[in-house]
Every structure is written in structure tokens, then in C-alpha cells.
mmCIF file of C-alpha atoms and ligand atoms in Angstrom:
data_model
loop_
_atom_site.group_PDB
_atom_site.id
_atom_site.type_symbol
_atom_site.label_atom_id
_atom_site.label_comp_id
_atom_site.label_asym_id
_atom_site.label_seq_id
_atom_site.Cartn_x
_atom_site.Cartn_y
_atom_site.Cartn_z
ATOM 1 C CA UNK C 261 0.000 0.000 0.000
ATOM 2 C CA UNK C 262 1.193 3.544 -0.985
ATOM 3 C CA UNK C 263 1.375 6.219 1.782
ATOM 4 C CA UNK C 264 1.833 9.596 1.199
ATOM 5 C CA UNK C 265 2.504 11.342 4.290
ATOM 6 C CA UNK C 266 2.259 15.119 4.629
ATOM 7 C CA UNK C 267 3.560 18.010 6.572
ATOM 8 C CA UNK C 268 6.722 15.705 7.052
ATOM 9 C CA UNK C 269 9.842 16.915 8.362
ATOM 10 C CA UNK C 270 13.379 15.192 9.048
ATOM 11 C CA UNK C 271 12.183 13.979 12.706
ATOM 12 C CA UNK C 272 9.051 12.464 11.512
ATOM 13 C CA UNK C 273 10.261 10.619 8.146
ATOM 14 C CA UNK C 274 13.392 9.274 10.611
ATOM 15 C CA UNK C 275 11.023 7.599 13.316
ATOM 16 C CA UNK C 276 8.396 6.416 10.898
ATOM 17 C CA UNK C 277 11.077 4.614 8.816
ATOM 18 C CA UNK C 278 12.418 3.284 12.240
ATOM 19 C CA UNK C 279 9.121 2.289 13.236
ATOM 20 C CA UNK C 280 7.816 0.879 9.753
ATOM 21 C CA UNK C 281 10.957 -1.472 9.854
ATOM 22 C CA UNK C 282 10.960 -2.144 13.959
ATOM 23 C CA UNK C 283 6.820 -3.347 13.242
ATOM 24 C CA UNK C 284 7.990 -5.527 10.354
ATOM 25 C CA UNK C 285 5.303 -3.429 8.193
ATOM 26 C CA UNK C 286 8.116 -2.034 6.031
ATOM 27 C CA UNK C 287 6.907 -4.484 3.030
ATOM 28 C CA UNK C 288 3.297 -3.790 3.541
ATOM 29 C CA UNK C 289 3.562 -0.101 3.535
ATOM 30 C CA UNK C 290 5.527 2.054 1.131
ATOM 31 C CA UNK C 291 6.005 5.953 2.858
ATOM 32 C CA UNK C 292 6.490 8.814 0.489
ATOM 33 C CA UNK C 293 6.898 11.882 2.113
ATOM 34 C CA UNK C 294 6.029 15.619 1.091
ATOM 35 C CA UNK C 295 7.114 18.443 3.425
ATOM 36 C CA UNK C 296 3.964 20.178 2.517
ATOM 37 C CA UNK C 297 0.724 20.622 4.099
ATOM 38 C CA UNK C 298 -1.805 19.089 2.765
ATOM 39 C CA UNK C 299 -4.271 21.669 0.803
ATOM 40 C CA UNK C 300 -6.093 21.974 -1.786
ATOM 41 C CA UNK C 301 -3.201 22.980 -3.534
ATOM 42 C CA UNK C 302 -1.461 19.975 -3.086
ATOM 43 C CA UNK C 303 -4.445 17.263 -2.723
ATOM 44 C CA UNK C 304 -3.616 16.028 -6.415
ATOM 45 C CA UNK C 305 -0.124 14.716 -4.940
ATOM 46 C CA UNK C 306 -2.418 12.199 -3.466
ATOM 47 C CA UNK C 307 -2.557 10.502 -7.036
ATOM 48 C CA UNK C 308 -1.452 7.133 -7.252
ATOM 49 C CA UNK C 309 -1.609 6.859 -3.164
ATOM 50 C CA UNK C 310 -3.789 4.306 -1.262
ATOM 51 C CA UNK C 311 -4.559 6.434 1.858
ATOM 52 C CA UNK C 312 -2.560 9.422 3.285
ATOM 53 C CA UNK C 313 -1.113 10.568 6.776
ATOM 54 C CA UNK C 314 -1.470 13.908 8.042
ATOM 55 C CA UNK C 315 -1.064 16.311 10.942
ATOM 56 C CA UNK C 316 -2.742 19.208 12.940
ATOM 57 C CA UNK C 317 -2.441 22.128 10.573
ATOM 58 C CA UNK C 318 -3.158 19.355 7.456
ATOM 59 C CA UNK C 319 -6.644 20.623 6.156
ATOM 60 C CA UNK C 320 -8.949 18.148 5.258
ATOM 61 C CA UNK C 321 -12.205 20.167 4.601
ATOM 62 C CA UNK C 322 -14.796 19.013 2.071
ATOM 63 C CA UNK C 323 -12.832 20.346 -0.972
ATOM 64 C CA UNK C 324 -9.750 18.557 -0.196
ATOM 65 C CA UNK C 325 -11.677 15.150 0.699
ATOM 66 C CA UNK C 326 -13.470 15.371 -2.525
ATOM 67 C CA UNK C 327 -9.886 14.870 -4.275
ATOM 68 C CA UNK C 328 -8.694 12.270 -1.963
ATOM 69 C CA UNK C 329 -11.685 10.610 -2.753
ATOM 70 C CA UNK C 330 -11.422 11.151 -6.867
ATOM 71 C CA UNK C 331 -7.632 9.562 -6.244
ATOM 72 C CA UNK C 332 -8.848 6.528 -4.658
ATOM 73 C CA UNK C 333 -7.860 7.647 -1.300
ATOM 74 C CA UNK C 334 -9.210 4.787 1.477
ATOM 75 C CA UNK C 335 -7.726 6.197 4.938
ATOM 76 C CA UNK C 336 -6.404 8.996 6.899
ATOM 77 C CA UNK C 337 -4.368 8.508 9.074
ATOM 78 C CA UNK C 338 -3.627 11.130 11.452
ATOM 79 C CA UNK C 339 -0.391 12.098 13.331
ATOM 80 C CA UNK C 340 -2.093 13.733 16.102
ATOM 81 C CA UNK C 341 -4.937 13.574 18.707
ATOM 82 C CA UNK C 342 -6.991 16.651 17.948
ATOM 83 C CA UNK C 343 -9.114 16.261 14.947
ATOM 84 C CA UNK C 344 -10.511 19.272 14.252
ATOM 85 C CA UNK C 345 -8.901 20.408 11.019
ATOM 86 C CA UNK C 346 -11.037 17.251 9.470
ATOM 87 C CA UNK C 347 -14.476 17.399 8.293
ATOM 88 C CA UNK C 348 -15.313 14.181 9.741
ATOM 89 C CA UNK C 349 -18.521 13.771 8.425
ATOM 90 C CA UNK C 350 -17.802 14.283 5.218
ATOM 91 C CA UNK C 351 -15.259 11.874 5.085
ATOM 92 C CA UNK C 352 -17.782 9.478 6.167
ATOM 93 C CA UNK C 353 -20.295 10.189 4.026
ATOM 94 C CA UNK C 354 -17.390 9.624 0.757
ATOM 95 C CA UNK C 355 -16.576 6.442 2.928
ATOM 96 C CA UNK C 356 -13.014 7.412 4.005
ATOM 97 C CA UNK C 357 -11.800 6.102 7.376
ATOM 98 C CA UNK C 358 -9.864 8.546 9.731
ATOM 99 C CA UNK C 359 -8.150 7.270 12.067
ATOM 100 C CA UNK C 360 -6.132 9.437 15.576
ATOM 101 C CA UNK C 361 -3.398 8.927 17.794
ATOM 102 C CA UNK C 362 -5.334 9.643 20.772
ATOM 103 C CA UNK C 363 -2.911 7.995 23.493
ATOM 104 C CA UNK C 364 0.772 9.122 22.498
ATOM 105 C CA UNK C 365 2.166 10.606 25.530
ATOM 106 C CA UNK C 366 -0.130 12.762 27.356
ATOM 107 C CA UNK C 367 2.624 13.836 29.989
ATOM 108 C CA UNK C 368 4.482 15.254 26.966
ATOM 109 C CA UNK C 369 1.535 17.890 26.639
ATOM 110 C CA UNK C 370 1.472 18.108 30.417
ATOM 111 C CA UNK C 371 4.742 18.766 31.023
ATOM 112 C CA UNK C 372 5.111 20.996 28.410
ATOM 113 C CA UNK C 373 2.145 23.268 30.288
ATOM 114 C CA UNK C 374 3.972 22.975 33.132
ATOM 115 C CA UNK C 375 7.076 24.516 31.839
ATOM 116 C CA UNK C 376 5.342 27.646 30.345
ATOM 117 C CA UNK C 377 3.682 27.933 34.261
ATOM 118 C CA UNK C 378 7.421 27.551 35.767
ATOM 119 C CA UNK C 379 9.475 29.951 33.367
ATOM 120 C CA UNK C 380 6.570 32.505 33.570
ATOM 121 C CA UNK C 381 6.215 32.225 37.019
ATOM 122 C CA UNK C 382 9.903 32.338 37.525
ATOM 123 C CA UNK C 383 10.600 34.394 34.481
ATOM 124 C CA UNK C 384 13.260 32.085 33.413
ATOM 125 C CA UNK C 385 13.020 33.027 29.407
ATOM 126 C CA UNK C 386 14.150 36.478 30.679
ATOM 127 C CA UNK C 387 16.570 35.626 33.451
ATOM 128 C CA UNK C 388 18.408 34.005 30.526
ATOM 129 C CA UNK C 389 18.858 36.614 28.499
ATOM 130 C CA UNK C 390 20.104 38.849 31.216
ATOM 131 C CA UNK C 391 22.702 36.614 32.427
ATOM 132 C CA UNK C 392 23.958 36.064 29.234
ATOM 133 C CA UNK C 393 24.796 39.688 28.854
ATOM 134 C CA UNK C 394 26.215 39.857 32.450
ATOM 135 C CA UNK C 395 22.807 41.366 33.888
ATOM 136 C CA UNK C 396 22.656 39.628 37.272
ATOM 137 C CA UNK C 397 19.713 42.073 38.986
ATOM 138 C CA UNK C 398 16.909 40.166 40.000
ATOM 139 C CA UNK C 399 14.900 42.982 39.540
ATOM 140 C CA UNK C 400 11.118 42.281 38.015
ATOM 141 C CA UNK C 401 12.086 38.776 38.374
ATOM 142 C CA UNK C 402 10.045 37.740 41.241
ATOM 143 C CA UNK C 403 7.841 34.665 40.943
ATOM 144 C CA UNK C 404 5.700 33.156 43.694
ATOM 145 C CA UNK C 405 4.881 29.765 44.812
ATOM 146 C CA UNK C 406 2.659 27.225 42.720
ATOM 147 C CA UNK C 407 2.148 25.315 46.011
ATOM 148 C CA UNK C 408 0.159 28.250 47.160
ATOM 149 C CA UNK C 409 -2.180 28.531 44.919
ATOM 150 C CA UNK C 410 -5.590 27.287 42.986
ATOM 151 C CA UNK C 411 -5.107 26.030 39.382
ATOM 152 C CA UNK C 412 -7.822 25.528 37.223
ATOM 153 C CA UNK C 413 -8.071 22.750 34.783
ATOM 154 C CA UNK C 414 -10.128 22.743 32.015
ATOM 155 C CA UNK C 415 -10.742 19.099 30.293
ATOM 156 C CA UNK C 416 -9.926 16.227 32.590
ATOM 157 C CA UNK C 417 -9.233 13.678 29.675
ATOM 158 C CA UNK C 418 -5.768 12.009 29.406
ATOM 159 C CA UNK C 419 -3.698 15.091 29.440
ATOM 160 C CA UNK C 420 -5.876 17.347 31.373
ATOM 161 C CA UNK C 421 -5.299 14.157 33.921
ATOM 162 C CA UNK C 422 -1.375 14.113 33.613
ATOM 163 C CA UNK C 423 -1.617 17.983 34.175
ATOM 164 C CA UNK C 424 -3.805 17.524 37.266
ATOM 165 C CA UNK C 425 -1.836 14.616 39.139
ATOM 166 C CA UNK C 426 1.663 17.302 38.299
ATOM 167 C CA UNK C 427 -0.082 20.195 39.866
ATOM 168 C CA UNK C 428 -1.352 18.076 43.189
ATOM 169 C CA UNK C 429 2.506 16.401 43.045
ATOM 170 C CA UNK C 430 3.345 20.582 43.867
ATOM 171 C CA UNK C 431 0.783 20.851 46.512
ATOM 172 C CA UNK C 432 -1.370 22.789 44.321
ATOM 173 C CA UNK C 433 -5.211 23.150 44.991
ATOM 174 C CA UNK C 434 -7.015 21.996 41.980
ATOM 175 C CA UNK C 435 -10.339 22.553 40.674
ATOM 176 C CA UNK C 436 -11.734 21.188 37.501
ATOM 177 C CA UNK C 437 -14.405 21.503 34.543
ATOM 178 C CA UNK C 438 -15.578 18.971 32.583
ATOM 179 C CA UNK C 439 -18.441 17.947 30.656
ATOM 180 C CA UNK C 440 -17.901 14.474 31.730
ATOM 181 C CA UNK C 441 -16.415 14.794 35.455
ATOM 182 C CA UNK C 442 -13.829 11.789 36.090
ATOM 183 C CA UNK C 443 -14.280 10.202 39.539
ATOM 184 C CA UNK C 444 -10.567 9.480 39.226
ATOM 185 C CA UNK C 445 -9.606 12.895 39.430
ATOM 186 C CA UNK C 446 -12.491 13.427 41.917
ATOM 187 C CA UNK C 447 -10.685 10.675 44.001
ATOM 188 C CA UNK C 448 -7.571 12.733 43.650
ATOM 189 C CA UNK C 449 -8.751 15.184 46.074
ATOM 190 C CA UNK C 450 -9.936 17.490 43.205
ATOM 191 C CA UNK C 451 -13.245 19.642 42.892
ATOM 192 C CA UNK C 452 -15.295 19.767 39.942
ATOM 193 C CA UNK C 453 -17.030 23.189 39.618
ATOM 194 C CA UNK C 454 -18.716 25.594 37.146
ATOM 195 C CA UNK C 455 -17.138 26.920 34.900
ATOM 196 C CA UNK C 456 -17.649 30.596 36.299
ATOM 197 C CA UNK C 457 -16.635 29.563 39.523
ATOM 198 C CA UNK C 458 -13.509 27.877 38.329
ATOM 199 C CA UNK C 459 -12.396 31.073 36.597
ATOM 200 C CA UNK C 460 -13.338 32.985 39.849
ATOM 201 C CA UNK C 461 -11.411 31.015 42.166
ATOM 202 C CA UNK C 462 -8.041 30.225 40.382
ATOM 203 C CA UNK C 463 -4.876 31.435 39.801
ATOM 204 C CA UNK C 464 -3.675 29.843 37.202
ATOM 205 C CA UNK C 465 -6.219 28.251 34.032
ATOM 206 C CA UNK C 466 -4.926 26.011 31.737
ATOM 207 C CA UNK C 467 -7.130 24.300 28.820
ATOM 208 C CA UNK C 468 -7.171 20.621 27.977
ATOM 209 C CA UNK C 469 -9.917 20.521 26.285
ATOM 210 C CA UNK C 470 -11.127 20.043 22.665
ATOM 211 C CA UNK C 471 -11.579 22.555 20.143
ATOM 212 C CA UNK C 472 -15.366 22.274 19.040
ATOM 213 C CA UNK C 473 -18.220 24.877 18.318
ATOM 214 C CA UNK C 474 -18.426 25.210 22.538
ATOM 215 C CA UNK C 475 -14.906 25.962 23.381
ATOM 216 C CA UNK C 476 -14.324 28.320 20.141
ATOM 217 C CA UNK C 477 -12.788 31.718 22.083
ATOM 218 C CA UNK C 478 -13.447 29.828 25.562
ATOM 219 C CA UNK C 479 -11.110 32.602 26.868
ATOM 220 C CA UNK C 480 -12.604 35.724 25.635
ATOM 221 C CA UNK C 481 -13.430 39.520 27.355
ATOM 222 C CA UNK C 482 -16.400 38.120 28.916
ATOM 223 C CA UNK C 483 -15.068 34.824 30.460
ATOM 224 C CA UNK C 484 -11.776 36.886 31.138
ATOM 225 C CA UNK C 485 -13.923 39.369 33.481
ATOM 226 C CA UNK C 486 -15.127 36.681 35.638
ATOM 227 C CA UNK C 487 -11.385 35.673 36.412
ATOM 228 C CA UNK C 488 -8.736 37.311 39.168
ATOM 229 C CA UNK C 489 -7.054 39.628 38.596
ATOM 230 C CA UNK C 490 -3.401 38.481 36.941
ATOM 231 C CA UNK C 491 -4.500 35.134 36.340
ATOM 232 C CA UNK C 492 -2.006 32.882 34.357
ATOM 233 C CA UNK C 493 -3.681 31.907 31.372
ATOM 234 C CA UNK C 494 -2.290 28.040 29.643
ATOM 235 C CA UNK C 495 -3.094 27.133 25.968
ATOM 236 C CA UNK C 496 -1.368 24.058 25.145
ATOM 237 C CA UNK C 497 -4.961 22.873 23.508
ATOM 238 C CA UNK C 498 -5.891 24.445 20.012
ATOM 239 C CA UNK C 499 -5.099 28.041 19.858
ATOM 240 C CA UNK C 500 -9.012 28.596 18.337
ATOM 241 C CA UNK C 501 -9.552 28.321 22.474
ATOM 242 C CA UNK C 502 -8.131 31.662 23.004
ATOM 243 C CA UNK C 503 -9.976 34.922 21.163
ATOM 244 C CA UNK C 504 -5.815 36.468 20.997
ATOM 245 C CA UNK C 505 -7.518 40.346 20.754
ATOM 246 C CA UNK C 506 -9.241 39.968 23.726
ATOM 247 C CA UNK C 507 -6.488 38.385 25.235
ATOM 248 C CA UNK C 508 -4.458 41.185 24.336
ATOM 249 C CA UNK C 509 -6.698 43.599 25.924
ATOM 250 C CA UNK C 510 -6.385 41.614 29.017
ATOM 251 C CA UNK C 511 -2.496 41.698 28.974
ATOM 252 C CA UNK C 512 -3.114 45.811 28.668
ATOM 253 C CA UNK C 513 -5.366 46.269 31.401
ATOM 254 C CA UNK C 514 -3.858 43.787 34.223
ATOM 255 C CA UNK C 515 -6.520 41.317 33.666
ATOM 256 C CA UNK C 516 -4.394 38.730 32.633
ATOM 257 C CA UNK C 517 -1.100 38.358 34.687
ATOM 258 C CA UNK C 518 0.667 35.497 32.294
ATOM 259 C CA UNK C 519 0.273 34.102 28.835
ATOM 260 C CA UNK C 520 1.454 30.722 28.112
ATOM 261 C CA UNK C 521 0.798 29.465 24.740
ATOM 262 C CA UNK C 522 1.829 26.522 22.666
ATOM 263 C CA UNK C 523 -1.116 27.186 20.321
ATOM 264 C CA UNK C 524 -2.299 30.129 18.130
ATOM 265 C CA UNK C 525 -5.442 30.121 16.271
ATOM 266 C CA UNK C 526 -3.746 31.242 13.178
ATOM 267 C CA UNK C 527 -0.408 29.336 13.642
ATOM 268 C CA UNK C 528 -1.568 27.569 10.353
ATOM 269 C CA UNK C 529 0.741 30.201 8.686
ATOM 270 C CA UNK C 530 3.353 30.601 11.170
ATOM 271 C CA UNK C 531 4.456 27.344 12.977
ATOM 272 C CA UNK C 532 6.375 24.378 12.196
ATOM 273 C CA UNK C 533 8.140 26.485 9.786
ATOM 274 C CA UNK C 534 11.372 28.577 10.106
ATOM 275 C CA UNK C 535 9.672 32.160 9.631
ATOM 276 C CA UNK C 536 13.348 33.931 10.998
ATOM 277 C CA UNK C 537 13.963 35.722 7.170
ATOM 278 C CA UNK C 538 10.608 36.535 6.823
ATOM 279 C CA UNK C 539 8.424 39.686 7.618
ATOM 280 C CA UNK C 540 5.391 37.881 9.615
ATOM 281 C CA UNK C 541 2.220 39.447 8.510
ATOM 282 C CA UNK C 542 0.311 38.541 11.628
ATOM 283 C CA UNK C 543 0.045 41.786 13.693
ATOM 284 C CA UNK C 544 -2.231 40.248 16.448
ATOM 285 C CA UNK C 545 0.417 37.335 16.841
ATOM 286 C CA UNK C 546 3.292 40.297 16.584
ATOM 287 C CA UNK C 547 1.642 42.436 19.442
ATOM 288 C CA UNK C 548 1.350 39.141 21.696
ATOM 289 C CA UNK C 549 4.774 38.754 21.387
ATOM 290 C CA UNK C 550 6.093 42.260 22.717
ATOM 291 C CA UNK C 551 4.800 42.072 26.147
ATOM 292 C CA UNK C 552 7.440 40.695 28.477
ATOM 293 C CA UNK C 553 4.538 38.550 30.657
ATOM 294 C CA UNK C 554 3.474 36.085 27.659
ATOM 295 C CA UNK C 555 5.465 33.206 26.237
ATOM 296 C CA UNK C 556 4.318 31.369 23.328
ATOM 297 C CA UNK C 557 6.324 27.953 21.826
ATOM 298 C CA UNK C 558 5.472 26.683 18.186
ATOM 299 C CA UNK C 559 3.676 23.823 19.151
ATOM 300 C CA UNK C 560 5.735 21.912 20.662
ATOM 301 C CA UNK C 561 3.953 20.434 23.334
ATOM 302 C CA UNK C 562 3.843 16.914 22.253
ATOM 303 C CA UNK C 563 7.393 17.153 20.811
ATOM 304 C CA UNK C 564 8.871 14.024 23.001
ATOM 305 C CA UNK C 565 11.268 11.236 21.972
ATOM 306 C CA UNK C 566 8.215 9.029 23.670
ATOM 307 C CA UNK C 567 5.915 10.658 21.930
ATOM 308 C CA UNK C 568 7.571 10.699 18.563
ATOM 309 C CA UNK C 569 7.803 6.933 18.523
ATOM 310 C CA UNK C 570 4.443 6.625 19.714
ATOM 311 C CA UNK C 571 2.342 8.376 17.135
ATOM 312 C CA UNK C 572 4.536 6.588 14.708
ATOM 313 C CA UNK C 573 3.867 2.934 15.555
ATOM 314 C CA UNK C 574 0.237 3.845 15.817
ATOM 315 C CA UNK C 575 -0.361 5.640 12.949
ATOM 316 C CA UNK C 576 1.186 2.691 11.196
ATOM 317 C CA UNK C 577 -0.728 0.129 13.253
ATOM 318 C CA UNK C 578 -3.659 1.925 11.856
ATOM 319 C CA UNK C 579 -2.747 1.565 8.578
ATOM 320 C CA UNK C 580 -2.283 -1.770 9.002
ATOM 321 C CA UNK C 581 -5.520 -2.342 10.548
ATOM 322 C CA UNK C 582 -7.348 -0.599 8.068
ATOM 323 C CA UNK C 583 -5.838 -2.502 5.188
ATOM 324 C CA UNK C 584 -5.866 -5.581 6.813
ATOM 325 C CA UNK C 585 -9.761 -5.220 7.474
ATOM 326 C CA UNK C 586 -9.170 -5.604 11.407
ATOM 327 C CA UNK C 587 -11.168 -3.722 13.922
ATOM 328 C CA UNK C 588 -9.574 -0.438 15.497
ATOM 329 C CA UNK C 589 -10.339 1.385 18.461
ATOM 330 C CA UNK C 590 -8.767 4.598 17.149
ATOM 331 C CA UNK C 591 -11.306 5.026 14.004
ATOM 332 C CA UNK C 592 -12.963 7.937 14.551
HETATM 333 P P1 NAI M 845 -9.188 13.763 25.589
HETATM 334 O O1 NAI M 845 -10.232 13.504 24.549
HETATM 335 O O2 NAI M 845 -8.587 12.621 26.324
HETATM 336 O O3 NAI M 845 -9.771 14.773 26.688
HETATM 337 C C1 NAI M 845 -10.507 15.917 26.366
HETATM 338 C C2 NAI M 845 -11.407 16.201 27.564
HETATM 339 O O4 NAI M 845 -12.085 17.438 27.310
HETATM 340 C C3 NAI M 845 -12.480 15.131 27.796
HETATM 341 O O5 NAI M 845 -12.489 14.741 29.152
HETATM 342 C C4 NAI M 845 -13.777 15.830 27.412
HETATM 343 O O6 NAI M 845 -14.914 15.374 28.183
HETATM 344 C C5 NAI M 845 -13.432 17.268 27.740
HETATM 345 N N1 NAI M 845 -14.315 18.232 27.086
HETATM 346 C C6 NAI M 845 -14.965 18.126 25.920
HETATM 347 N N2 NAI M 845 -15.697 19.238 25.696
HETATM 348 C C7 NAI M 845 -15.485 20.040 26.762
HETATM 349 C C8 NAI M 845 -15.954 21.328 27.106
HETATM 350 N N3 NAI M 845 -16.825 21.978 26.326
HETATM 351 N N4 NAI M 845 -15.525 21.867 28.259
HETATM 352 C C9 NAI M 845 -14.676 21.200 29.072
HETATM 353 N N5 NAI M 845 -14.188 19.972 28.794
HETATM 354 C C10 NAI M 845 -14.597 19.409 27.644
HETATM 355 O O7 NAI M 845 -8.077 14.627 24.836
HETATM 356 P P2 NAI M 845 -6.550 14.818 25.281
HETATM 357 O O8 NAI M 845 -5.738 13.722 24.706
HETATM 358 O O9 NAI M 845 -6.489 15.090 26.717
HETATM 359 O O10 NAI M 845 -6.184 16.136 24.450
HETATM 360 C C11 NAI M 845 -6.777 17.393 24.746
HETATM 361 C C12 NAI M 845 -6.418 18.361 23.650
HETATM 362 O O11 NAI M 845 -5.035 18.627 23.684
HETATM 363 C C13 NAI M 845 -6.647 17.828 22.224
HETATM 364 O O12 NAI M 845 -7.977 18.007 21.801
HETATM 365 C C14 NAI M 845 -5.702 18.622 21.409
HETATM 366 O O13 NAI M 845 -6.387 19.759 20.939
HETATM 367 C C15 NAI M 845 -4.627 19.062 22.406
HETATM 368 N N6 NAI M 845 -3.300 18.513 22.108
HETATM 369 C C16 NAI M 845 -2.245 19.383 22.001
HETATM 370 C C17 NAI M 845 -0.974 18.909 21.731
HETATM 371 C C18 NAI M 845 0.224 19.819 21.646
HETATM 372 O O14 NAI M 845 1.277 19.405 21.138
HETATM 373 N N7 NAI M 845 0.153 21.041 22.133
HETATM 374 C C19 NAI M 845 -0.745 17.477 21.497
HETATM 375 C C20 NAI M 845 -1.905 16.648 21.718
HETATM 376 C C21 NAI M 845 -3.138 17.166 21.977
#
């Protein structure tokens, strides 16, 4: 069978070689790779393919699918949890199966929120800087202590779990929203509240859930209004969580005390690429970046040897399962 697999780059076509050998599915499955996203510019590369891979910023709406489909496209298979950037029913409906990575390392994601908390808590992405230009004041470089204080945590699935059982490891009080509460977390010694209470009461917010019609600008001027004053704000989700102008108003007026983000609703143009030569023509995502309190990463959240190998020997598991006409848990 004849994979093309998109939005590859050097680490991805090295583990999924590795893998595709170490799963003895290198005969079954023949990997081409293209560095570019898939679009509807380049859906007619699909030509010739039996079922493509793809990742988060891959777009997979109804024009694109209709090409697969014309090519003789059978599966998608995904590099990535989130799904959001395919139009699931559609591919239904033109009988392509999609298949996830939901279970690749969920501590990558929640370690990776907990490092944007630390170094803008502790101001560490400055600190840097200053030393390395023989700047040792420690002035504006106070932090406080996480143990202290109430962290809410938005989505309790597998990573919004990791992240709660790393903030009770610091002592932390957490509270939690969910539309489906998890007595496991409850057993933790955490409280499930409303949502309007959860932004009241905590100090630092950090989202791990979904993107869908609900959570679209979850973080916006009026949800913003109901929180403390200099709350820490975590996106390590899908950057469509945060409305970024109203988060930027926020940063002005005090509302919002820290911006961590590994996600931008735009970052479709920006991210995964190297953008250094290049005049960026996002002036929201610009602004965001000039004030000293917010610290975005490219996301990079899930970016873990563990995780690398991980979405590799699953995304070619479900390859093989597809072809192979076996049952698999991580059809969507
Ligand atoms: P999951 O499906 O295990 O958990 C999501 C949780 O969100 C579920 O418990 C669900 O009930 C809850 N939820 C759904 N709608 C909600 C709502 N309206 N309000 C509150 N909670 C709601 O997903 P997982 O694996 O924990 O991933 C979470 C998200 O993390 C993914 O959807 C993806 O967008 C993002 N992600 C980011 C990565 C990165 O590199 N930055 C890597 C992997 C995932």
C-alpha cells in the first residue's frame, strides 16, 4: 500500500522509517513523504496513493476530501490527537476512514504546560537573556509559589489528567471543569465546579480541552472578566480556544497576569516552519509577542522522543488495521 505522508519533516520521516521497519510493516507499507501541508493545492499529490497521513495544521475540509476521494484515497491517518482540522462527516459520508493517535504521551503535553507555568512564574526566558549579557539584577524577576495557589483545569481527559496529578505532586489546589467529570480525578482530592466559579477562584487556568463549536474563544473579554485579577492563562490545547484580541486587551489592562501558549489560532501560517527571514504578517500574533509577561512555543507540546515513537507505531498500526480489514479502536 502507498502512503503519502504530509507536513513531514526530518524527525518524523526518521522515526516512521524506524518504526515501519521495527513493526515488520516495512513491506506492507511504502512511505512517500512531502514536506507540505496538505491543501487543496497539493491534494492532487495524493494521485497514485492508497490512503494518506497527516497532521494538525493538514486541512482536510470538504474540498480537499473530494480529491482524496477522486484519487482513490481509502484512509487517513492522522499524526495527532486533535481532529478538528477534518471534516469528519464528510469523510464518512465519501466512505473514508480517519483514524487518531489519541494515546501518544499525554505527559508530553502536560509537562510541556507545566514549563510555560514555571518559566513565567519564575521568568526564566528572561533571566536568561540577562545573564547572558552579564545582567545579574533580580529585579522584576520575582515569581511566587505554585504550592500556594488554585489552578484551574479545564478538560480532565488524558492530558488534562497528567496535568492535574503534576499540579497536586506541587501541593497545588485543583479545581476542575468537565463535561464528563472523572471520579478518578475526583478521588484525587480534586473539585469539579462551574465553569464561572472555576475562573473565579483560580490562579492559574490552563485548557485541555477540545476545540469544538463550545470551546471556540473559551477565553474571551467576557469569560476573562469573571477571572482574578493576573491570572495565568495556559493554551497548550488548540489556539481557536483563546480569542488572541481579547487576550491582548487583558495583557493591557492587568486582567491577565501570564500568557502561556503553545497554540495560536492562526499558527496555520506561522508554525512548524522557520519564519526567521521573513516579515510575519500577523500583527495580532506580533503584538502578543512584545509584552514581556506572555510566552508562546510553536507547538511543541507533544514534541517528546516518547511521543515521537508513539504516534509513529500507531499511525502505522492503523494503517495496518485498516488494510488488513481488522477492527480499530482509534477510528474515529
Ligand atoms: P481527551 O479527549 O482525552 O480529553 C478531552 C477532555 O475534554 C475530555 O475529558 C472531554 O470530556 C473534555 N471536554 C470536551 N468538551 C469540553 C468542554 N466543552 N468543556 C470542558 N471539557 C470538555 O483529549 P486529550 O488527549 O487530553 O487532548 C486534549 C487536547 O489537547 C486535544 O484536543 C488537542 O487539541 C490538544 N493537544 C495538544 C498537543 C500539543 O502538542 N500542544 C498534542 C496533543 C493534543
Amino acid at each position: 500500500m502507498k502512503i503519502a505522508v504530509f507536513s513531514s519533516k526530518s524527525y518524523d520521516k526518521q522515526t516512521l522509517n524506524n518504526e515501519n521497519t521495527a513493526l515488520g510493516l516495512a513491506s506492507e507499507l511504502s512511505l512517500e513523504f512531502f514536506e507540505s501541508r496538505l491543501s487543496e493545492e497539493t491534494a492532487v499529490l495524493t494521485n497514485g496513493f492508497d490512503a494518506v497521513s497527516c497532521f494538525v495544521n493538514d486541512k482536510l475540509d470538504e474540498s480537499v476530501l473530494q480529491v482524496l476521494k477522486e484519487n482513490g484515497i481509502k484512509a487517513i491517518a492522522l499524526r495527532c490527537a486533535g481532529y478538528n482540522n477534518v471534516d469528519l462527516d464528510c469523510a464518512h459520508a465519501m466512505g473514508i476512514h480517519v483514524y487518531n493517535v489519541p494515546d501518544y504521551s499525554p505527559d508530553s503535553v502536560a509537562e510541556h504546560a507545566l514549563a510555560l507555568i514555571m518559566a513565567l512564574n519564575r521568568k526564566t526566558h528572561r533571566a536568561h537573556y540577562r545573564v547572558k549579557e552579564g545582567n545579574f539584577s533580580l529585579e522584576g524577576l520575582m515569581g511566587f509559589n505554585v504550592s500556594s495557589k488554585t489552578v484551574g483545569c479545564i478538560g480532565t481527559g488524558r492530558i488534562g489528567k497528567a496535568f492535574v496529578k503534576i499540579m497536586r505532586g506541587f501541593g497545588c489546589r485543583v479545581i476542575c471543569y468537565d463535561a464528563y467529570p472523572s471520579e478518578e480525578v475526583s478521588a484525587w482530592g480534586c473539585e469539579y465546579l462551574e465553569l464561572d466559579a472555576l475562573y473565579a477562584q483560580s490562579d492559574i487556568i490552563s485548557l485541555h480541552c477540545p476545540l469544538t463549536p463550545e470551546t471556540k474563544h473559551l477565553i474571551n473579554a467576557s469569560s476573562l472578566n469573571k477571572m482574578k485579577d493576573g491570572v495565568m492563562i495556559i493554551n497548550t490545547s488548540r489556539g481557536a480556544l483563546v480569542n488572541a484580541q481579547e487576550a491582548i486587551d487583558a495583557l493591557y489592562s492587568g486582567k491577565i497576569g501570564y500568557l502561556g501558549l503553545d497554540v495560536y489560532e492562526q499558527e496555520g501560517e506561522l508554525f512548524f516552519e522557520d519564519m526567521s527571514g521573513t516579515i510575519i504578517q500577523d500583527s495580532v500574533f506580533q503584538l502578543m509577542l512584545t509584552f514581556p509577561n506572555v510566552l508562546v512555543t510553536g507547538h511543541q507540546g507533544y514534541f517528546t522522543d516518547v511521543a515521537l515513537s508513539h504516534i509513529a507505531q500507531t499511525t502505522l498500526q492503523n494503517l495496518h488495521a485498516h488494510f488488513a480489514d481488522i477492527d480499530c479502536k482509534t477510528e474515529l
